Amino acid sequence: MAMKRVVVSAIRSFASSGNLASSPLARHFHASAGSKKIVGVFYKGNEYAAMNPNFVGCVENALGIRNWLESQGHQYIVTDDKEGPDCELEKHIPDLHVLITTPFHPAYVTAERIKKAKNLQLLLTAGIGSDHVDLKAAAAAGLTVAEITGSNTVSVAEDELMRILILVRNFLPGHHQVIKGEWNVAGIAYRAYDLEAKTVGTVGAGRIGRLLLQRLKPFNCNLLYHDRLKMEPELEKELGAKYEEDLDAMLPKCDIIVINMPLTEKTKGMFNKDLIAKLKKGVLIVNNARGAIMDTQAVADACASGHIAGYSGDVWNPQPAPKDHPWRYMPNQAMTPHISGTTIDGQLRYAAGVKDMLERYFKGEDFPPQNYIVKEGKLASQYR
């Protein structure tokens, strides 16, 4: 019942945000009769593509929708080559109708690309988070941008909980000792703690943030949240979480901070040197939201000084992260590639969601309202 209320309340929160900023331009969204050119940009599965029939999120398995699309006469191009003027994606920009991308291997849809894409009507995110699209340019061009809302919220919330525990218990140094043939309990225990009684604050309490709070409740933490919208009192009670309207007041209270807000012009670079300096010394930070919310060098410096005692996440700026990215080499980090939302279960959900959305598009039907990021030139308020 609590899970159901979390999801229902999150959907209501999205709907209540309303107030869409409209554009005078609008490309005709609904598909006209005839073959459509659909391009998907995914990461390569390589030798792993054949190891699991449900590994549908890679180039080779193409969300499992190739046969279905081609049987209806549509053209389906899938690639991982997305960067530079001579990449495979660029060749198809001028005449594609639908572009499917993912946050895990994002194809950056710039204003320049949108201008070139004369036939483009629909930008679909296979997953959650459409900040790889220039949303203002998409809205101005009258495009529709949508994602598979809820498809991997459980996947990301579980991953966040795992990362919290990895940092709190100082797990990685112990694991590295085993690999190196070492045995030094003191080298781990001197900074390993219990999660119980720690203050955990989530910056953002939408679908993922609420699922995380729900999973943290049995650990008997002091749970805080900051969001644009306050939860209903009944839900707050069920989650055991306290609303903090003032973010600057909440952050210094936290032993652990989890980032759960979208990347927008307002949140880009929010966690800069000055804000990090206000955090509790020894704070732990988990960020599976977007790397660009953080000032890259400020995080690296704070980890080096010990002000941030541990940083973990799967999001970088840019993605894929270059080999010299400072987060690869900073101390006390538990970083991974962008994997939290692309579990096999998550892939199956967002693949099914993409197929459902394409079916609606071909039939001229609207999408579920919570899936829209830009609807016929109208930009959702949380991304403005």
Tab-separated table of C-alpha atoms in Angstrom:
chain	number	residue	atom	x	y	z
A	1	MET	CA	0.000	0.000	0.000
A	2	ALA	CA	2.835	2.405	0.861
A	3	MET	CA	4.486	1.727	-2.507
A	4	LYS	CA	1.212	2.412	-4.315
A	5	ARG	CA	0.719	5.684	-2.461
A	6	VAL	CA	4.294	6.786	-3.268
A	7	VAL	CA	3.756	6.216	-6.984
A	8	VAL	CA	0.263	7.741	-7.070
A	9	SER	CA	1.373	10.789	-5.112
A	10	ALA	CA	4.366	11.287	-7.420
A	11	ILE	CA	2.151	11.203	-10.491
A	12	ARG	CA	-0.236	13.683	-8.890
A	13	SER	CA	2.694	15.965	-8.115
A	14	PHE	CA	3.740	15.985	-11.773
A	15	ALA	CA	0.200	16.660	-12.917
A	16	SER	CA	-0.309	19.422	-10.382
A	17	SER	CA	2.764	21.262	-11.652
A	18	GLY	CA	0.753	22.161	-14.773
A	19	ASN	CA	1.405	25.667	-16.060
A	20	LEU	CA	3.077	24.710	-19.295
A	21	ALA	CA	4.946	27.430	-21.108
A	22	SER	CA	3.652	27.420	-24.655
A	23	SER	CA	5.381	28.145	-27.952
A	24	PRO	CA	3.756	29.629	-31.027
A	25	LEU	CA	5.372	26.908	-33.147
A	26	ALA	CA	4.214	23.294	-33.194
A	27	ARG	CA	5.171	20.551	-35.580
A	28	HIS	CA	2.358	18.147	-36.302
A	29	PHE	CA	2.981	15.389	-33.757
A	30	HIS	CA	0.713	12.536	-34.801
A	31	ALA	CA	2.170	10.196	-37.392
A	32	SER	CA	0.851	10.467	-40.908
A	33	ALA	CA	0.311	7.367	-43.006
A	34	GLY	CA	3.325	5.636	-44.493
A	35	SER	CA	6.729	4.435	-43.446
A	36	LYS	CA	8.578	6.287	-40.692
A	37	LYS	CA	12.298	6.487	-40.133
A	38	ILE	CA	13.112	5.722	-36.516
A	39	VAL	CA	16.656	5.998	-35.161
A	40	GLY	CA	17.774	4.529	-31.847
A	41	VAL	CA	21.029	5.403	-30.079
A	42	PHE	CA	22.106	2.851	-27.469
A	43	TYR	CA	25.326	1.489	-25.977
A	44	LYS	CA	26.976	-1.528	-27.585
A	45	GLY	CA	26.477	-4.904	-25.951
A	46	ASN	CA	29.480	-6.453	-27.712
A	47	GLU	CA	30.143	-10.011	-26.476
A	48	TYR	CA	27.532	-9.620	-23.738
A	49	ALA	CA	24.652	-9.009	-26.147
A	50	ALA	CA	24.064	-12.740	-26.729
A	51	MET	CA	24.493	-13.793	-23.106
A	52	ASN	CA	21.031	-12.790	-21.933
A	53	PRO	CA	17.952	-12.686	-24.184
A	54	ASN	CA	16.490	-9.965	-21.963
A	55	PHE	CA	19.492	-7.680	-22.472
A	56	VAL	CA	17.414	-5.496	-24.781
A	57	GLY	CA	18.924	-2.086	-24.039
A	58	CYS	CA	21.984	-2.495	-26.262
A	59	VAL	CA	22.528	-1.763	-29.951
A	60	GLU	CA	22.489	-5.407	-30.932
A	61	ASN	CA	19.108	-6.143	-29.343
A	62	ALA	CA	17.598	-2.721	-30.121
A	63	LEU	CA	14.916	-2.755	-27.382
A	64	GLY	CA	13.490	-5.927	-28.926
A	65	ILE	CA	11.276	-3.939	-31.305
A	66	ARG	CA	13.068	-4.306	-34.658
A	67	ASN	CA	10.887	-7.113	-36.049
A	68	TRP	CA	7.728	-5.363	-34.900
A	69	LEU	CA	8.686	-2.048	-36.507
A	70	GLU	CA	9.940	-3.523	-39.757
A	71	SER	CA	6.879	-5.772	-40.099
A	72	GLN	CA	4.821	-2.569	-40.232
A	73	GLY	CA	6.996	-1.086	-42.962
A	74	HIS	CA	9.016	1.303	-40.825
A	75	GLN	CA	12.764	1.837	-41.119
A	76	TYR	CA	14.680	1.255	-37.886
A	77	ILE	CA	18.317	2.381	-37.666
A	78	VAL	CA	20.248	1.623	-34.483
A	79	THR	CA	23.738	2.869	-33.642
A	80	ASP	CA	26.066	3.796	-30.813
A	81	ASP	CA	27.982	6.291	-32.999
A	82	LYS	CA	26.682	9.671	-31.918
A	83	GLU	CA	29.513	12.201	-31.689
A	84	GLY	CA	31.026	14.480	-34.298
A	85	PRO	CA	29.986	15.719	-37.746
A	86	ASP	CA	30.754	12.391	-39.458
A	87	CYS	CA	29.072	10.046	-36.968
A	88	GLU	CA	26.366	7.600	-37.994
A	89	LEU	CA	23.636	9.519	-36.146
A	90	GLU	CA	24.456	12.722	-38.015
A	91	LYS	CA	23.821	10.995	-41.366
A	92	HIS	CA	20.212	10.314	-40.396
A	93	ILE	CA	19.354	13.624	-38.711
A	94	PRO	CA	17.939	15.314	-41.857
A	95	ASP	CA	15.223	12.734	-42.581
A	96	LEU	CA	14.410	10.871	-39.345
A	97	HIS	CA	10.933	11.141	-37.835
A	98	VAL	CA	11.600	9.663	-34.380
A	99	LEU	CA	14.810	9.612	-32.330
A	100	ILE	CA	15.068	7.217	-29.378
A	101	THR	CA	17.895	7.892	-26.937
A	102	THR	CA	18.891	6.798	-23.439
A	103	PRO	CA	20.493	8.584	-20.480
A	104	PHE	CA	23.092	5.790	-20.289
A	105	HIS	CA	24.649	6.556	-23.679
A	106	PRO	CA	23.124	9.943	-24.428
A	107	ALA	CA	22.873	11.348	-27.914
A	108	TYR	CA	23.099	15.079	-27.315
A	109	VAL	CA	20.258	16.657	-29.274
A	110	THR	CA	21.472	20.211	-29.734
A	111	ALA	CA	19.663	23.184	-31.212
A	112	GLU	CA	21.830	22.736	-34.311
A	113	ARG	CA	20.718	19.127	-34.737
A	114	ILE	CA	17.086	20.078	-34.184
A	115	LYS	CA	17.364	22.720	-36.890
A	116	LYS	CA	18.729	20.127	-39.345
A	117	ALA	CA	16.030	17.563	-38.489
A	118	LYS	CA	13.275	18.861	-40.769
A	119	ASN	CA	11.114	15.709	-40.438
A	120	LEU	CA	11.634	15.154	-36.734
A	121	GLN	CA	8.445	14.981	-34.663
A	122	LEU	CA	9.192	12.855	-31.626
A	123	LEU	CA	12.153	12.533	-29.246
A	124	LEU	CA	11.770	9.510	-26.953
A	125	THR	CA	13.959	8.798	-23.934
A	126	ALA	CA	14.200	5.081	-23.173
A	127	GLY	CA	14.379	5.637	-19.442
A	128	ILE	CA	14.097	8.777	-17.325
A	129	GLY	CA	15.790	12.138	-17.792
A	130	SER	CA	15.759	14.117	-21.015
A	131	ASP	CA	18.392	16.765	-20.251
A	132	HIS	CA	20.541	15.481	-23.140
A	133	VAL	CA	17.980	17.272	-25.319
A	134	ASP	CA	18.052	21.043	-25.717
A	135	LEU	CA	14.512	21.303	-24.387
A	136	LYS	CA	14.054	24.987	-25.134
A	137	ALA	CA	15.071	24.419	-28.732
A	138	ALA	CA	12.781	21.404	-28.941
A	139	ALA	CA	9.880	23.429	-27.565
A	140	ALA	CA	10.579	26.316	-29.926
A	141	ALA	CA	10.595	23.881	-32.855
A	142	GLY	CA	7.257	22.421	-31.795
A	143	LEU	CA	8.689	18.964	-31.088
A	144	THR	CA	7.326	16.416	-28.667
A	145	VAL	CA	9.777	15.091	-26.070
A	146	ALA	CA	8.688	12.204	-23.865
A	147	GLU	CA	10.194	9.591	-21.602
A	148	ILE	CA	9.147	6.332	-19.977
A	149	THR	CA	8.212	7.734	-16.596
A	150	GLY	CA	8.550	5.228	-13.767
A	151	SER	CA	10.360	2.652	-15.901
A	152	ASN	CA	13.521	2.529	-13.813
A	153	THR	CA	12.659	4.407	-10.625
A	154	VAL	CA	12.941	1.227	-8.535
A	155	SER	CA	16.256	0.383	-10.207
A	156	VAL	CA	17.753	3.783	-9.347
A	157	ALA	CA	16.361	3.925	-5.796
A	158	GLU	CA	17.801	0.482	-5.002
A	159	ASP	CA	21.149	1.547	-6.443
A	160	GLU	CA	21.166	4.686	-4.295
A	161	LEU	CA	20.572	2.628	-1.157
A	162	MET	CA	23.425	0.322	-2.133
A	163	ARG	CA	25.774	3.271	-2.622
A	164	ILE	CA	24.830	4.761	0.738
A	165	LEU	CA	25.745	1.494	2.458
A	166	ILE	CA	28.978	1.135	0.464
A	167	LEU	CA	30.101	4.576	1.648
A	168	VAL	CA	28.884	4.322	5.241
A	169	ARG	CA	30.501	0.925	5.822
A	170	ASN	CA	33.737	1.864	4.012
A	171	PHE	CA	33.246	-1.217	1.870
A	172	LEU	CA	35.525	-0.569	-1.105
A	173	PRO	CA	38.878	-0.453	0.759
A	174	GLY	CA	38.071	-3.862	2.241
A	175	HIS	CA	37.195	-5.270	-1.159
A	176	HIS	CA	40.430	-3.889	-2.608
A	177	GLN	CA	42.396	-5.517	0.220
A	178	VAL	CA	41.010	-8.923	-0.711
A	179	ILE	CA	41.958	-8.472	-4.367
A	180	LYS	CA	45.497	-7.394	-3.416
A	181	GLY	CA	45.988	-10.293	-0.976
A	182	GLU	CA	46.042	-7.972	2.044
A	183	TRP	CA	44.366	-8.206	5.460
A	184	ASN	CA	44.138	-4.984	7.467
A	185	VAL	CA	40.947	-4.676	9.496
A	186	ALA	CA	42.016	-1.388	11.056
A	187	GLY	CA	42.425	0.169	7.624
A	188	ILE	CA	38.700	-0.311	7.087
A	189	ALA	CA	37.163	-0.084	10.555
A	190	TYR	CA	38.561	3.340	11.482
A	191	ARG	CA	35.977	5.004	9.264
A	192	ALA	CA	33.177	2.421	9.004
A	193	TYR	CA	29.827	3.352	10.594
A	194	ASP	CA	26.269	2.132	11.039
A	195	LEU	CA	23.550	3.725	8.947
A	196	GLU	CA	21.156	3.734	11.908
A	197	ALA	CA	20.592	7.158	13.507
A	198	LYS	CA	22.353	9.029	10.713
A	199	THR	CA	20.646	12.036	9.121
A	200	VAL	CA	19.950	11.404	5.451
A	201	GLY	CA	18.606	14.177	3.257
A	202	THR	CA	17.361	13.819	-0.297
A	203	VAL	CA	17.483	16.873	-2.524
A	204	GLY	CA	14.402	16.157	-4.584
A	205	ALA	CA	11.592	13.841	-3.551
A	206	GLY	CA	9.873	12.819	-6.743
A	207	ARG	CA	9.349	9.208	-7.736
A	208	ILE	CA	12.915	8.066	-7.052
A	209	GLY	CA	13.399	10.174	-3.929
A	210	ARG	CA	10.232	8.835	-2.358
A	211	LEU	CA	11.112	5.243	-3.146
A	212	LEU	CA	14.518	5.803	-1.550
A	213	LEU	CA	12.941	7.256	1.601
A	214	GLN	CA	10.644	4.258	1.768
A	215	ARG	CA	13.613	1.896	1.613
A	216	LEU	CA	15.580	3.874	4.202
A	217	LYS	CA	12.816	3.883	6.812
A	218	PRO	CA	13.636	0.401	8.251
A	219	PHE	CA	17.194	1.568	8.948
A	220	ASN	CA	15.891	3.996	11.605
A	221	CYS	CA	17.556	7.053	10.096
A	222	ASN	CA	16.583	10.668	10.553
A	223	LEU	CA	15.057	11.315	7.124
A	224	LEU	CA	14.802	14.791	5.590
A	225	TYR	CA	13.694	15.902	2.146
A	226	HIS	CA	13.657	19.096	0.116
A	227	ASP	CA	11.423	19.458	-2.913
A	228	ARG	CA	9.315	21.987	-4.807
A	229	LEU	CA	6.226	20.292	-3.415
A	230	LYS	CA	5.508	19.141	0.109
A	231	MET	CA	4.099	15.637	0.441
A	232	GLU	CA	0.695	14.947	1.861
A	233	PRO	CA	0.904	14.525	5.667
A	234	GLU	CA	-0.233	10.899	5.504
A	235	LEU	CA	2.568	10.000	3.102
A	236	GLU	CA	5.136	11.909	5.149
A	237	LYS	CA	4.088	9.878	8.174
A	238	GLU	CA	4.331	6.585	6.299
A	239	LEU	CA	7.813	7.418	5.043
A	240	GLY	CA	8.940	8.915	8.331
A	241	ALA	CA	10.374	11.922	6.507
A	242	LYS	CA	10.434	15.590	7.473
A	243	TYR	CA	10.023	18.356	4.899
A	244	GLU	CA	12.738	21.031	4.761
A	245	GLU	CA	11.585	24.029	2.764
A	246	ASP	CA	14.947	25.780	3.026
A	247	LEU	CA	17.634	23.743	1.247
A	248	ASP	CA	20.457	25.816	2.726
A	249	ALA	CA	19.145	25.002	6.196
A	250	MET	CA	18.770	21.273	5.485
A	251	LEU	CA	22.136	20.494	3.928
A	252	PRO	CA	24.405	21.233	6.934
A	253	LYS	CA	22.271	18.885	9.060
A	254	CYS	CA	22.943	15.891	6.843
A	255	ASP	CA	25.466	13.118	7.361
A	256	ILE	CA	24.452	11.769	3.955
A	257	ILE	CA	23.075	13.752	1.010
A	258	VAL	CA	21.382	12.101	-1.977
A	259	ILE	CA	20.764	14.071	-5.169
A	260	ASN	CA	17.374	13.324	-6.722
A	261	MET	CA	16.513	16.394	-8.773
A	262	PRO	CA	16.530	16.953	-12.533
A	263	LEU	CA	19.243	18.856	-14.335
A	264	THR	CA	17.915	22.259	-15.351
A	265	GLU	CA	19.407	25.681	-15.896
A	266	LYS	CA	18.707	26.366	-12.207
A	267	THR	CA	20.337	23.187	-10.872
A	268	LYS	CA	23.375	23.062	-13.182
A	269	GLY	CA	26.507	23.497	-11.075
A	270	MET	CA	24.418	23.990	-7.914
A	271	PHE	CA	26.853	22.054	-5.722
A	272	ASN	CA	29.794	24.380	-6.206
A	273	LYS	CA	32.739	25.207	-3.958
A	274	ASP	CA	30.755	27.649	-1.823
A	275	LEU	CA	27.820	25.303	-1.223
A	276	ILE	CA	30.065	22.320	-0.488
A	277	ALA	CA	31.925	24.417	2.096
A	278	LYS	CA	28.643	24.785	4.017
A	279	LEU	CA	28.144	21.022	4.278
A	280	LYS	CA	29.067	19.048	7.369
A	281	LYS	CA	32.736	18.016	7.324
A	282	GLY	CA	32.876	14.327	6.512
A	283	VAL	CA	29.588	14.333	4.603
A	284	LEU	CA	28.802	11.465	2.238
A	285	ILE	CA	27.158	12.266	-1.111
A	286	VAL	CA	25.330	9.962	-3.519
A	287	ASN	CA	24.415	11.342	-6.925
A	288	ASN	CA	22.578	9.202	-9.473
A	289	ALA	CA	20.722	12.236	-10.847
A	290	ARG	CA	23.037	14.120	-13.219
A	291	GLY	CA	26.750	14.839	-13.040
A	292	ALA	CA	26.390	18.443	-14.161
A	293	ILE	CA	24.475	19.305	-10.971
A	294	MET	CA	27.883	19.183	-9.309
A	295	ASP	CA	30.905	21.387	-9.952
A	296	THR	CA	33.310	18.659	-11.060
A	297	GLN	CA	36.512	20.152	-9.692
A	298	ALA	CA	34.879	21.348	-6.476
A	299	VAL	CA	33.805	17.769	-5.694
A	300	ALA	CA	37.267	16.399	-6.490
A	301	ASP	CA	38.934	19.006	-4.281
A	302	ALA	CA	36.534	18.374	-1.386
A	303	CYS	CA	37.145	14.621	-1.597
A	304	ALA	CA	40.901	15.241	-1.594
A	305	SER	CA	40.669	17.485	1.481
A	306	GLY	CA	38.323	15.130	3.322
A	307	HIS	CA	35.486	17.641	3.547
A	308	ILE	CA	33.525	15.111	1.486
A	309	ALA	CA	34.371	11.785	3.104
A	310	GLY	CA	32.837	9.750	0.310
A	311	TYR	CA	31.223	10.367	-3.060
A	312	SER	CA	29.388	7.789	-5.130
A	313	GLY	CA	27.251	7.894	-8.229
A	314	ASP	CA	26.924	6.735	-11.795
A	315	VAL	CA	26.443	10.061	-13.569
A	316	TRP	CA	29.203	12.163	-15.091
A	317	ASN	CA	29.641	15.318	-17.122
A	318	PRO	CA	30.099	14.551	-19.943
A	319	GLN	CA	29.116	10.960	-20.672
A	320	PRO	CA	30.948	8.748	-21.417
A	321	ALA	CA	33.481	10.258	-19.026
A	322	PRO	CA	36.915	10.953	-20.556
A	323	LYS	CA	39.858	8.965	-19.214
A	324	ASP	CA	41.265	12.040	-17.481
A	325	HIS	CA	38.030	12.948	-15.669
A	326	PRO	CA	39.071	13.950	-12.108
A	327	TRP	CA	36.365	11.825	-10.489
A	328	ARG	CA	38.096	8.695	-11.745
A	329	TYR	CA	41.145	9.460	-9.592
A	330	MET	CA	39.856	11.380	-6.571
A	331	PRO	CA	40.078	9.587	-3.206
A	332	ASN	CA	37.122	8.122	-1.328
A	333	GLN	CA	34.948	7.630	-4.397
A	334	ALA	CA	32.738	4.722	-5.414
A	335	MET	CA	31.914	5.751	-8.963
A	336	THR	CA	30.667	3.557	-11.797
A	337	PRO	CA	29.554	4.121	-15.375
A	338	HIS	CA	25.888	5.139	-15.773
A	339	ILE	CA	24.293	1.814	-14.843
A	340	SER	CA	21.727	2.348	-12.094
A	341	GLY	CA	18.672	2.593	-14.343
A	342	THR	CA	19.656	0.002	-16.922
A	343	THR	CA	19.243	-3.223	-14.992
A	344	ILE	CA	17.680	-6.041	-16.984
A	345	ASP	CA	14.370	-5.389	-15.224
A	346	GLY	CA	14.640	-1.687	-15.989
A	347	GLN	CA	15.463	-2.387	-19.631
A	348	LEU	CA	12.411	-4.596	-20.048
A	349	ARG	CA	10.210	-1.882	-18.564
A	350	TYR	CA	11.547	0.967	-20.679
A	351	ALA	CA	11.591	-1.182	-23.824
A	352	ALA	CA	7.924	-2.030	-23.273
A	353	GLY	CA	7.239	1.648	-22.627
A	354	VAL	CA	8.917	2.705	-25.869
A	355	LYS	CA	6.842	0.193	-27.833
A	356	ASP	CA	3.651	1.428	-26.186
A	357	MET	CA	4.529	5.058	-26.950
A	358	LEU	CA	5.347	4.274	-30.579
A	359	GLU	CA	2.047	2.418	-30.956
A	360	ARG	CA	0.241	5.488	-29.635
A	361	TYR	CA	2.241	7.722	-31.959
A	362	PHE	CA	1.363	5.632	-35.018
A	363	LYS	CA	-2.320	5.651	-34.032
A	364	GLY	CA	-2.375	9.381	-33.345
A	365	GLU	CA	-3.112	8.886	-29.651
A	366	ASP	CA	-1.818	10.967	-26.765
A	367	PHE	CA	0.766	9.601	-24.347
A	368	PRO	CA	0.142	9.221	-20.611
A	369	PRO	CA	0.350	12.814	-19.348
A	370	GLN	CA	3.187	12.117	-16.899
A	371	ASN	CA	5.419	10.983	-19.792
A	372	TYR	CA	5.522	14.358	-21.527
A	373	ILE	CA	8.538	16.610	-21.120
A	374	VAL	CA	7.674	18.798	-24.119
A	375	LYS	CA	4.241	18.452	-25.680
A	376	GLU	CA	3.717	20.070	-29.064
A	377	GLY	CA	5.971	22.966	-28.172
A	378	LYS	CA	4.941	23.219	-24.517
A	379	LEU	CA	7.674	22.765	-21.924
A	380	ALA	CA	6.882	21.116	-18.601
A	381	SER	CA	7.369	23.538	-15.697
A	382	GLN	CA	9.961	21.516	-13.793
A	383	TYR	CA	12.344	21.808	-16.755
A	384	ARG	CA	11.965	25.552	-17.220
